[in-house]
C-alpha cells in the first residue's frame, strides 16, 4: 500500500468513547478544527472504539453533543474503528508474514513478577517513555514450530513487534516533521527512536489491534496530512513512523500541543467529571467561555 497524501490538508480529532470529553479534548478538537479551516482543509471526526469493554454508545453520543455545542462541524459519515477490524488484521498479517512480529504469552502479572525479581537484585529494568517496563521478549527465541505449538494450545497471547528486526528493515534514518513541540520543546526535524519502546503490542487475543497499529492505519486510509494531538503522544510518534515505513504508508506532519493540567497539576482524566465539557455546559458556561479557558 502506497497511498499518497492528499493535496488538500486533512486534520482529524479521534477520541475514544470510554468517558466524557474534558477540556484537554476540547483543546485538541478546537485546534484541529480551526487549523483545518485556516488551511482551507478538511476536518474529520473518528471514533476510536476498539476497546469494547469500556466504550459505550452513551459516551459516543456525548462526544457528538459536546463537539456540536462547541460549534464544531465535521464530515460524515464518521469513521468508527470497530467497523474496520479486518483492516487491522490484514496489516498485522503482513507483518506476521515477514516475521516482524511474534506471539507473546506472558501475562501482565508475569511481567510484573519478573521485573520485581530482577529489580530486587539492585538492578534497573529498562522502561519505555511512559514508564512501563519493556517486555522480556523470551518468545523471540522460539522456533517457528515452537510458536505454532503454543498458539495451537489456545493460550491467550499478544502479537508484539520484534523491534530489533523491524529497525533492521529500515534503509534510511527515521524522522518526522514537528510543527508543534514535544514535552521539552522539541520541534522541527525530529529523529525517531522507536527502540525506546521495546517490543510494542500490536494486537491481543481480546483486541484485534493496539492503538499504535489502528491509528497508523486509519490516518493513512483517511488521507490525514496533519496529526495534531497532545504532547503526551509525542514519543509514541516514533512507533507510528516505524509502522508507516514497514507498511509503506504516507508520512503526515505532526503537531503536538500542550496539555491542560487538572486541579492537582496532573494531566486531565476522563474520570474527573468536574473538568468535563458537559459539566461546564450544565453550569451555564458558553462555548466562548470554554475557548477562553483553553486557548
PDB file of C-alpha atoms in Angstrom:
ATOM      1  CA  UNK A   1       0.000   0.000   0.000  1.00  0.00           C
ATOM      2  CA  UNK A   2       1.448   3.341  -1.002  1.00  0.00           C
ATOM      3  CA  UNK A   3      -1.357   5.897  -0.797  1.00  0.00           C
ATOM      4  CA  UNK A   4      -0.117   9.467  -1.394  1.00  0.00           C
ATOM      5  CA  UNK A   5      -1.130  12.193   0.979  1.00  0.00           C
ATOM      6  CA  UNK A   6      -3.985  14.408  -0.113  1.00  0.00           C
ATOM      7  CA  UNK A   7      -3.037  17.756  -1.640  1.00  0.00           C
ATOM      8  CA  UNK A   8      -5.773  19.323   0.471  1.00  0.00           C
ATOM      9  CA  UNK A   9      -4.834  19.454   4.158  1.00  0.00           C
ATOM     10  CA  UNK A  10      -6.720  16.875   6.226  1.00  0.00           C
ATOM     11  CA  UNK A  11      -6.969  17.101  10.019  1.00  0.00           C
ATOM     12  CA  UNK A  12      -8.724  14.748  12.422  1.00  0.00           C
ATOM     13  CA  UNK A  13      -9.898  14.525  16.025  1.00  0.00           C
ATOM     14  CA  UNK A  14     -10.047  10.931  17.215  1.00  0.00           C
ATOM     15  CA  UNK A  15     -11.464  10.431  20.723  1.00  0.00           C
ATOM     16  CA  UNK A  16     -12.351   7.137  22.411  1.00  0.00           C
ATOM     17  CA  UNK A  17     -15.932   6.850  23.745  1.00  0.00           C
ATOM     18  CA  UNK A  18     -14.825   5.463  27.114  1.00  0.00           C
ATOM     19  CA  UNK A  19     -15.679   8.517  29.191  1.00  0.00           C
ATOM     20  CA  UNK A  20     -16.755  12.143  28.953  1.00  0.00           C
ATOM     21  CA  UNK A  21     -14.658  14.589  26.978  1.00  0.00           C
ATOM     22  CA  UNK A  22     -12.725  17.068  29.120  1.00  0.00           C
ATOM     23  CA  UNK A  23     -11.022  20.410  28.495  1.00  0.00           C
ATOM     24  CA  UNK A  24      -7.938  18.705  27.070  1.00  0.00           C
ATOM     25  CA  UNK A  25     -10.108  17.072  24.421  1.00  0.00           C
ATOM     26  CA  UNK A  26     -11.763  20.429  23.749  1.00  0.00           C
ATOM     27  CA  UNK A  27      -8.348  21.994  23.104  1.00  0.00           C
ATOM     28  CA  UNK A  28      -7.314  19.256  20.681  1.00  0.00           C
ATOM     29  CA  UNK A  29     -10.648  19.249  18.839  1.00  0.00           C
ATOM     30  CA  UNK A  30     -10.752  23.038  18.508  1.00  0.00           C
ATOM     31  CA  UNK A  31      -7.135  23.244  17.332  1.00  0.00           C
ATOM     32  CA  UNK A  32      -7.736  20.599  14.656  1.00  0.00           C
ATOM     33  CA  UNK A  33     -10.988  22.242  13.570  1.00  0.00           C
ATOM     34  CA  UNK A  34      -9.564  25.771  13.439  1.00  0.00           C
ATOM     35  CA  UNK A  35      -6.297  24.753  11.768  1.00  0.00           C
ATOM     36  CA  UNK A  36      -8.254  22.876   9.095  1.00  0.00           C
ATOM     37  CA  UNK A  37     -10.383  25.942   8.387  1.00  0.00           C
ATOM     38  CA  UNK A  38      -7.345  28.241   8.287  1.00  0.00           C
ATOM     39  CA  UNK A  39      -5.663  25.933   5.752  1.00  0.00           C
ATOM     40  CA  UNK A  40      -8.847  25.535   3.674  1.00  0.00           C
ATOM     41  CA  UNK A  41      -8.657  21.856   4.579  1.00  0.00           C
ATOM     42  CA  UNK A  42     -10.913  19.089   5.825  1.00  0.00           C
ATOM     43  CA  UNK A  43     -11.791  18.257   9.435  1.00  0.00           C
ATOM     44  CA  UNK A  44     -12.616  14.646  10.260  1.00  0.00           C
ATOM     45  CA  UNK A  45     -14.006  13.060  13.400  1.00  0.00           C
ATOM     46  CA  UNK A  46     -13.001   9.461  14.084  1.00  0.00           C
ATOM     47  CA  UNK A  47     -14.352   7.297  16.888  1.00  0.00           C
ATOM     48  CA  UNK A  48     -11.655   5.018  18.309  1.00  0.00           C
ATOM     49  CA  UNK A  49     -13.856   2.350  19.869  1.00  0.00           C
ATOM     50  CA  UNK A  50     -11.787  -0.826  19.685  1.00  0.00           C
ATOM     51  CA  UNK A  51     -11.967  -1.313  23.461  1.00  0.00           C
ATOM     52  CA  UNK A  52     -15.454  -2.816  23.559  1.00  0.00           C
ATOM     53  CA  UNK A  53     -15.327  -3.314  27.330  1.00  0.00           C
ATOM     54  CA  UNK A  54     -15.031   0.410  28.081  1.00  0.00           C
ATOM     55  CA  UNK A  55     -16.505   2.157  25.028  1.00  0.00           C
ATOM     56  CA  UNK A  56     -20.261   2.724  25.096  1.00  0.00           C
ATOM     57  CA  UNK A  57     -22.908   4.230  22.782  1.00  0.00           C
ATOM     58  CA  UNK A  58     -23.760   6.733  25.533  1.00  0.00           C
ATOM     59  CA  UNK A  59     -20.228   8.109  25.645  1.00  0.00           C
ATOM     60  CA  UNK A  60     -20.136   8.231  21.837  1.00  0.00           C
ATOM     61  CA  UNK A  61     -23.366  10.244  21.779  1.00  0.00           C
ATOM     62  CA  UNK A  62     -21.813  12.539  24.363  1.00  0.00           C
ATOM     63  CA  UNK A  63     -18.883  13.220  22.039  1.00  0.00           C
ATOM     64  CA  UNK A  64     -21.229  14.427  19.297  1.00  0.00           C
ATOM     65  CA  UNK A  65     -23.174  16.557  21.766  1.00  0.00           C
ATOM     66  CA  UNK A  66     -20.067  18.176  23.255  1.00  0.00           C
ATOM     67  CA  UNK A  67     -18.401  18.926  19.930  1.00  0.00           C
ATOM     68  CA  UNK A  68     -21.619  20.241  18.433  1.00  0.00           C
ATOM     69  CA  UNK A  69     -22.140  22.506  21.449  1.00  0.00           C
ATOM     70  CA  UNK A  70     -18.596  23.852  20.967  1.00  0.00           C
ATOM     71  CA  UNK A  71     -19.637  24.906  17.471  1.00  0.00           C
ATOM     72  CA  UNK A  72     -17.557  22.370  15.578  1.00  0.00           C
ATOM     73  CA  UNK A  73     -18.681  20.655  12.395  1.00  0.00           C
ATOM     74  CA  UNK A  74     -17.162  17.616  10.714  1.00  0.00           C
ATOM     75  CA  UNK A  75     -17.536  15.437   7.659  1.00  0.00           C
ATOM     76  CA  UNK A  76     -19.885  12.478   7.686  1.00  0.00           C
ATOM     77  CA  UNK A  77     -20.045   9.556   7.868  1.00  0.00           C
ATOM     78  CA  UNK A  78     -17.840   9.352  10.925  1.00  0.00           C
ATOM     79  CA  UNK A  79     -15.279   6.562  10.812  1.00  0.00           C
ATOM     80  CA  UNK A  80     -15.643   4.090  13.691  1.00  0.00           C
ATOM     81  CA  UNK A  81     -12.720   1.738  14.271  1.00  0.00           C
ATOM     82  CA  UNK A  82     -14.992  -1.133  15.340  1.00  0.00           C
ATOM     83  CA  UNK A  83     -16.294  -1.258  11.763  1.00  0.00           C
ATOM     84  CA  UNK A  84     -12.830  -1.778  10.246  1.00  0.00           C
ATOM     85  CA  UNK A  85     -11.300  -4.587  12.282  1.00  0.00           C
ATOM     86  CA  UNK A  86     -10.422  -6.605   9.176  1.00  0.00           C
ATOM     87  CA  UNK A  87      -8.163  -3.772   8.026  1.00  0.00           C
ATOM     88  CA  UNK A  88      -6.048  -4.046  11.174  1.00  0.00           C
ATOM     89  CA  UNK A  89      -5.949  -7.840  10.951  1.00  0.00           C
ATOM     90  CA  UNK A  90      -4.701  -7.602   7.369  1.00  0.00           C
ATOM     91  CA  UNK A  91      -1.947  -5.165   8.334  1.00  0.00           C
ATOM     92  CA  UNK A  92      -0.901  -7.436  11.199  1.00  0.00           C
ATOM     93  CA  UNK A  93      -0.921 -10.386   8.806  1.00  0.00           C
ATOM     94  CA  UNK A  94       1.536  -8.622   6.523  1.00  0.00           C
ATOM     95  CA  UNK A  95       3.929  -8.174   9.432  1.00  0.00           C
ATOM     96  CA  UNK A  96       3.456 -11.798  10.530  1.00  0.00           C
ATOM     97  CA  UNK A  97       4.266 -12.986   7.010  1.00  0.00           C
ATOM     98  CA  UNK A  98       7.526 -11.008   7.143  1.00  0.00           C
ATOM     99  CA  UNK A  99       8.392 -12.448  10.573  1.00  0.00           C
ATOM    100  CA  UNK A 100       8.466  -8.958  12.094  1.00  0.00           C
ATOM    101  CA  UNK A 101       6.088  -9.814  14.930  1.00  0.00           C
ATOM    102  CA  UNK A 102       5.865 -12.729  17.323  1.00  0.00           C
ATOM    103  CA  UNK A 103       3.255 -14.194  19.684  1.00  0.00           C
ATOM    104  CA  UNK A 104       3.935 -13.197  23.300  1.00  0.00           C
ATOM    105  CA  UNK A 105       2.365 -15.234  26.075  1.00  0.00           C
ATOM    106  CA  UNK A 106       3.441 -13.555  29.319  1.00  0.00           C
ATOM    107  CA  UNK A 107       0.574 -12.003  31.261  1.00  0.00           C
ATOM    108  CA  UNK A 108       0.810  -8.573  32.850  1.00  0.00           C
ATOM    109  CA  UNK A 109       1.145 -10.303  36.206  1.00  0.00           C
ATOM    110  CA  UNK A 110       4.019 -12.473  34.977  1.00  0.00           C
ATOM    111  CA  UNK A 111       5.820  -9.424  33.574  1.00  0.00           C
ATOM    112  CA  UNK A 112       5.354  -7.563  36.857  1.00  0.00           C
ATOM    113  CA  UNK A 113       6.760 -10.514  38.802  1.00  0.00           C
ATOM    114  CA  UNK A 114       9.783 -10.848  36.519  1.00  0.00           C
ATOM    115  CA  UNK A 115      10.550  -7.140  36.811  1.00  0.00           C
ATOM    116  CA  UNK A 116      10.179  -7.172  40.598  1.00  0.00           C
ATOM    117  CA  UNK A 117      12.513 -10.157  40.966  1.00  0.00           C
ATOM    118  CA  UNK A 118      15.080  -8.528  38.695  1.00  0.00           C
ATOM    119  CA  UNK A 119      14.982  -5.161  40.454  1.00  0.00           C
ATOM    120  CA  UNK A 120      15.155  -6.835  43.888  1.00  0.00           C
ATOM    121  CA  UNK A 121      18.758  -7.581  42.979  1.00  0.00           C
ATOM    122  CA  UNK A 122      19.506  -3.860  42.784  1.00  0.00           C
ATOM    123  CA  UNK A 123      19.291  -3.560  39.005  1.00  0.00           C
ATOM    124  CA  UNK A 124      17.007  -1.299  36.985  1.00  0.00           C
ATOM    125  CA  UNK A 125      14.696  -2.897  34.433  1.00  0.00           C
ATOM    126  CA  UNK A 126      14.512  -0.849  31.210  1.00  0.00           C
ATOM    127  CA  UNK A 127      11.309   1.136  30.758  1.00  0.00           C
ATOM    128  CA  UNK A 128       9.567   2.844  27.862  1.00  0.00           C
ATOM    129  CA  UNK A 129       8.930   6.622  27.638  1.00  0.00           C
ATOM    130  CA  UNK A 130       5.667   6.158  29.569  1.00  0.00           C
ATOM    131  CA  UNK A 131       7.480   4.394  32.395  1.00  0.00           C
ATOM    132  CA  UNK A 132       6.177   0.883  31.681  1.00  0.00           C
ATOM    133  CA  UNK A 133       8.720  -1.982  31.788  1.00  0.00           C
ATOM    134  CA  UNK A 134       9.883  -3.271  28.423  1.00  0.00           C
ATOM    135  CA  UNK A 135       8.698  -6.750  27.502  1.00  0.00           C
ATOM    136  CA  UNK A 136      11.252  -9.524  28.233  1.00  0.00           C
ATOM    137  CA  UNK A 137      10.812 -10.984  24.746  1.00  0.00           C
ATOM    138  CA  UNK A 138      11.758 -14.574  25.576  1.00  0.00           C
ATOM    139  CA  UNK A 139       9.435 -15.838  22.828  1.00  0.00           C
ATOM    140  CA  UNK A 140      11.727 -14.326  20.209  1.00  0.00           C
ATOM    141  CA  UNK A 141      13.965 -17.370  20.784  1.00  0.00           C
ATOM    142  CA  UNK A 142      11.220 -19.862  19.914  1.00  0.00           C
ATOM    143  CA  UNK A 143      11.372 -21.711  16.622  1.00  0.00           C
ATOM    144  CA  UNK A 144       8.504 -21.393  14.169  1.00  0.00           C
ATOM    145  CA  UNK A 145       7.365 -24.867  15.201  1.00  0.00           C
ATOM    146  CA  UNK A 146       7.533 -23.920  18.879  1.00  0.00           C
ATOM    147  CA  UNK A 147       5.411 -20.841  18.303  1.00  0.00           C
ATOM    148  CA  UNK A 148       2.842 -22.872  16.403  1.00  0.00           C
ATOM    149  CA  UNK A 149       2.607 -25.426  19.221  1.00  0.00           C
ATOM    150  CA  UNK A 150       1.930 -22.681  21.770  1.00  0.00           C
ATOM    151  CA  UNK A 151      -0.620 -20.998  19.512  1.00  0.00           C
ATOM    152  CA  UNK A 152      -2.348 -24.323  18.871  1.00  0.00           C
ATOM    153  CA  UNK A 153      -2.701 -24.755  22.615  1.00  0.00           C
ATOM    154  CA  UNK A 154      -5.065 -21.804  22.693  1.00  0.00           C
ATOM    155  CA  UNK A 155      -3.111 -19.865  25.298  1.00  0.00           C
ATOM    156  CA  UNK A 156      -4.025 -16.140  25.329  1.00  0.00           C
ATOM    157  CA  UNK A 157      -1.342 -14.068  23.670  1.00  0.00           C
ATOM    158  CA  UNK A 158      -0.448 -10.740  22.160  1.00  0.00           C
ATOM    159  CA  UNK A 159       1.331 -10.090  18.900  1.00  0.00           C
ATOM    160  CA  UNK A 160       4.365  -7.927  19.560  1.00  0.00           C
ATOM    161  CA  UNK A 161       6.608  -6.132  17.111  1.00  0.00           C
ATOM    162  CA  UNK A 162      10.130  -7.543  17.090  1.00  0.00           C
ATOM    163  CA  UNK A 163      11.725  -4.130  17.434  1.00  0.00           C
ATOM    164  CA  UNK A 164      15.266  -5.194  16.538  1.00  0.00           C
ATOM    165  CA  UNK A 165      14.111  -6.917  13.339  1.00  0.00           C
ATOM    166  CA  UNK A 166      11.839  -4.005  12.433  1.00  0.00           C
ATOM    167  CA  UNK A 167      14.581  -1.419  12.812  1.00  0.00           C
ATOM    168  CA  UNK A 168      16.931  -3.605  10.764  1.00  0.00           C
ATOM    169  CA  UNK A 169      14.446  -3.283   7.882  1.00  0.00           C
ATOM    170  CA  UNK A 170      14.983   0.490   7.647  1.00  0.00           C
ATOM    171  CA  UNK A 171      17.063   1.722   4.742  1.00  0.00           C
ATOM    172  CA  UNK A 172      17.136   5.381   5.822  1.00  0.00           C
ATOM    173  CA  UNK A 173      17.032   7.374   9.075  1.00  0.00           C
ATOM    174  CA  UNK A 174      13.610   7.526  10.718  1.00  0.00           C
ATOM    175  CA  UNK A 175      12.436  11.098  11.330  1.00  0.00           C
ATOM    176  CA  UNK A 176       9.315  13.240  11.415  1.00  0.00           C
ATOM    177  CA  UNK A 177       8.458  16.893  10.881  1.00  0.00           C
ATOM    178  CA  UNK A 178       7.229  18.530  14.094  1.00  0.00           C
ATOM    179  CA  UNK A 179       5.443  21.879  13.794  1.00  0.00           C
ATOM    180  CA  UNK A 180       4.341  21.922  17.419  1.00  0.00           C
ATOM    181  CA  UNK A 181       6.542  20.998  20.347  1.00  0.00           C
ATOM    182  CA  UNK A 182       7.406  17.953  22.400  1.00  0.00           C
ATOM    183  CA  UNK A 183       7.469  17.844  26.221  1.00  0.00           C
ATOM    184  CA  UNK A 184      10.881  19.529  26.242  1.00  0.00           C
ATOM    185  CA  UNK A 185      10.216  21.967  23.421  1.00  0.00           C
ATOM    186  CA  UNK A 186      11.416  19.653  20.632  1.00  0.00           C
ATOM    187  CA  UNK A 187      10.409  20.950  17.211  1.00  0.00           C
ATOM    188  CA  UNK A 188      11.470  20.854  13.561  1.00  0.00           C
ATOM    189  CA  UNK A 189      13.049  17.705  12.128  1.00  0.00           C
ATOM    190  CA  UNK A 190      12.891  15.056  14.861  1.00  0.00           C
ATOM    191  CA  UNK A 191      14.901  11.848  14.930  1.00  0.00           C
ATOM    192  CA  UNK A 192      12.607   8.981  15.883  1.00  0.00           C
ATOM    193  CA  UNK A 193      13.707   6.427  18.485  1.00  0.00           C
ATOM    194  CA  UNK A 194      11.236   3.526  18.338  1.00  0.00           C
ATOM    195  CA  UNK A 195      13.695   1.242  20.149  1.00  0.00           C
ATOM    196  CA  UNK A 196      12.884   3.123  23.362  1.00  0.00           C
ATOM    197  CA  UNK A 197       9.508   1.344  23.351  1.00  0.00           C
ATOM    198  CA  UNK A 198      10.822  -2.194  23.066  1.00  0.00           C
ATOM    199  CA  UNK A 199       8.596  -4.862  21.534  1.00  0.00           C
ATOM    200  CA  UNK A 200       5.297  -2.970  21.491  1.00  0.00           C
ATOM    201  CA  UNK A 201       1.939  -4.743  21.369  1.00  0.00           C
ATOM    202  CA  UNK A 202       0.147  -4.599  18.016  1.00  0.00           C
ATOM    203  CA  UNK A 203      -2.747  -6.942  18.848  1.00  0.00           C
ATOM    204  CA  UNK A 204      -4.117  -9.015  21.739  1.00  0.00           C
ATOM    205  CA  UNK A 205      -6.357 -12.042  21.983  1.00  0.00           C
ATOM    206  CA  UNK A 206      -9.134  -9.804  23.313  1.00  0.00           C
ATOM    207  CA  UNK A 207      -8.492  -6.871  20.956  1.00  0.00           C
ATOM    208  CA  UNK A 208      -7.785  -7.072  17.212  1.00  0.00           C
ATOM    209  CA  UNK A 209      -5.498  -4.058  17.227  1.00  0.00           C
ATOM    210  CA  UNK A 210      -3.485  -1.870  19.533  1.00  0.00           C
ATOM    211  CA  UNK A 211      -3.746   1.907  19.462  1.00  0.00           C
ATOM    212  CA  UNK A 212      -0.429   2.106  17.601  1.00  0.00           C
ATOM    213  CA  UNK A 213      -1.489  -0.088  14.686  1.00  0.00           C
ATOM    214  CA  UNK A 214      -5.057   1.169  14.373  1.00  0.00           C
ATOM    215  CA  UNK A 215      -4.243   4.881  14.477  1.00  0.00           C
ATOM    216  CA  UNK A 216      -1.459   4.456  11.934  1.00  0.00           C
ATOM    217  CA  UNK A 217      -3.676   2.564   9.511  1.00  0.00           C
ATOM    218  CA  UNK A 218      -6.632   4.916   9.959  1.00  0.00           C
ATOM    219  CA  UNK A 219      -4.589   8.054   9.374  1.00  0.00           C
ATOM    220  CA  UNK A 220      -3.245   6.561   6.151  1.00  0.00           C
ATOM    221  CA  UNK A 221      -6.616   5.310   4.885  1.00  0.00           C
ATOM    222  CA  UNK A 222      -8.270   8.649   5.631  1.00  0.00           C
ATOM    223  CA  UNK A 223      -5.505  10.625   3.950  1.00  0.00           C
ATOM    224  CA  UNK A 224      -4.686  12.574   7.106  1.00  0.00           C
ATOM    225  CA  UNK A 225      -1.923  15.084   6.327  1.00  0.00           C
ATOM    226  CA  UNK A 226      -1.620  16.757   9.737  1.00  0.00           C
ATOM    227  CA  UNK A 227      -1.759  14.874  13.034  1.00  0.00           C
ATOM    228  CA  UNK A 228      -2.497  17.396  15.797  1.00  0.00           C
ATOM    229  CA  UNK A 229      -2.598  15.887  19.293  1.00  0.00           C
ATOM    230  CA  UNK A 230      -1.364  16.295  22.870  1.00  0.00           C
ATOM    231  CA  UNK A 231       2.318  16.210  23.773  1.00  0.00           C
ATOM    232  CA  UNK A 232       1.686  13.061  25.841  1.00  0.00           C
ATOM    233  CA  UNK A 233       1.711  11.200  22.499  1.00  0.00           C
ATOM    234  CA  UNK A 234       4.891  12.860  21.245  1.00  0.00           C
ATOM    235  CA  UNK A 235       7.183   9.891  21.934  1.00  0.00           C
ATOM    236  CA  UNK A 236       4.654   7.396  20.505  1.00  0.00           C
ATOM    237  CA  UNK A 237       5.188   9.078  17.130  1.00  0.00           C
ATOM    238  CA  UNK A 238       8.406   7.087  16.792  1.00  0.00           C
ATOM    239  CA  UNK A 239       6.410   3.831  16.754  1.00  0.00           C
ATOM    240  CA  UNK A 240       3.901   5.241  14.281  1.00  0.00           C
ATOM    241  CA  UNK A 241       6.658   6.392  11.938  1.00  0.00           C
ATOM    242  CA  UNK A 242       8.221   2.930  12.094  1.00  0.00           C
ATOM    243  CA  UNK A 243       4.910   1.253  11.234  1.00  0.00           C
ATOM    244  CA  UNK A 244       4.387   3.703   8.370  1.00  0.00           C
ATOM    245  CA  UNK A 245       7.758   2.731   6.941  1.00  0.00           C
ATOM    246  CA  UNK A 246       7.192  -1.011   7.404  1.00  0.00           C
ATOM    247  CA  UNK A 247       3.710  -0.904   5.837  1.00  0.00           C
ATOM    248  CA  UNK A 248       4.611   1.567   3.073  1.00  0.00           C
ATOM    249  CA  UNK A 249       2.243   4.260   4.310  1.00  0.00           C
ATOM    250  CA  UNK A 250       2.494   8.022   3.745  1.00  0.00           C
ATOM    251  CA  UNK A 251       4.051  10.283   6.369  1.00  0.00           C
ATOM    252  CA  UNK A 252       1.923  13.118   7.780  1.00  0.00           C
ATOM    253  CA  UNK A 253       3.183  16.250   9.503  1.00  0.00           C
ATOM    254  CA  UNK A 254       2.916  16.137  13.294  1.00  0.00           C
ATOM    255  CA  UNK A 255       1.921  18.928  15.661  1.00  0.00           C
ATOM    256  CA  UNK A 256       1.918  18.167  19.377  1.00  0.00           C
ATOM    257  CA  UNK A 257       0.273  20.726  21.613  1.00  0.00           C
ATOM    258  CA  UNK A 258       0.452  21.487  25.321  1.00  0.00           C
ATOM    259  CA  UNK A 259      -1.629  19.592  27.849  1.00  0.00           C
ATOM    260  CA  UNK A 260      -4.148  21.192  30.182  1.00  0.00           C
ATOM    261  CA  UNK A 261      -3.428  20.244  33.802  1.00  0.00           C
ATOM    262  CA  UNK A 262      -6.173  19.355  36.245  1.00  0.00           C
ATOM    263  CA  UNK A 263      -6.695  20.919  39.677  1.00  0.00           C
ATOM    264  CA  UNK A 264      -3.938  18.695  41.087  1.00  0.00           C
ATOM    265  CA  UNK A 265      -1.479  19.743  38.369  1.00  0.00           C
ATOM    266  CA  UNK A 266      -1.587  16.396  36.599  1.00  0.00           C
ATOM    267  CA  UNK A 267      -2.901  15.515  33.141  1.00  0.00           C
ATOM    268  CA  UNK A 268      -6.684  15.666  32.907  1.00  0.00           C
ATOM    269  CA  UNK A 269      -8.538  12.375  33.162  1.00  0.00           C
ATOM    270  CA  UNK A 270     -11.965  11.321  31.913  1.00  0.00           C
ATOM    271  CA  UNK A 271     -12.656  10.063  35.397  1.00  0.00           C
ATOM    272  CA  UNK A 272     -12.624  13.645  36.710  1.00  0.00           C
ATOM    273  CA  UNK A 273     -16.135  14.796  35.827  1.00  0.00           C
ATOM    274  CA  UNK A 274     -15.508  18.320  37.170  1.00  0.00           C
ATOM    275  CA  UNK A 275     -13.424  19.121  34.099  1.00  0.00           C
ATOM    276  CA  UNK A 276     -15.837  17.536  31.603  1.00  0.00           C
ATOM    277  CA  UNK A 277     -17.179  19.665  28.771  1.00  0.00           C
ATOM    278  CA  UNK A 278     -20.704  18.578  29.681  1.00  0.00           C
ATOM    279  CA  UNK A 279     -20.200  19.798  33.256  1.00  0.00           C
ATOM    280  CA  UNK A 280     -19.247  23.274  32.051  1.00  0.00           C
ATOM    281  CA  UNK A 281     -22.270  23.337  29.751  1.00  0.00           C
ATOM    282  CA  UNK A 282     -24.571  22.310  32.592  1.00  0.00           C
ATOM    283  CA  UNK A 283     -23.028  25.014  34.799  1.00  0.00           C
ATOM    284  CA  UNK A 284     -24.125  27.676  32.325  1.00  0.00           C
ATOM    285  CA  UNK A 285     -20.803  28.287  30.608  1.00  0.00           C
ATOM    286  CA  UNK A 286     -20.796  29.158  26.903  1.00  0.00           C
ATOM    287  CA  UNK A 287     -18.586  27.788  24.119  1.00  0.00           C
ATOM    288  CA  UNK A 288     -16.757  31.136  24.129  1.00  0.00           C
ATOM    289  CA  UNK A 289     -16.095  30.682  27.856  1.00  0.00           C
ATOM    290  CA  UNK A 290     -14.518  27.307  27.172  1.00  0.00           C
ATOM    291  CA  UNK A 291     -12.396  28.693  24.350  1.00  0.00           C
ATOM    292  CA  UNK A 292     -11.197  31.469  26.639  1.00  0.00           C
ATOM    293  CA  UNK A 293     -10.202  28.934  29.285  1.00  0.00           C
ATOM    294  CA  UNK A 294      -8.154  26.709  26.996  1.00  0.00           C
ATOM    295  CA  UNK A 295      -6.803  28.984  24.274  1.00  0.00           C
TER     296      UNK A 295
END
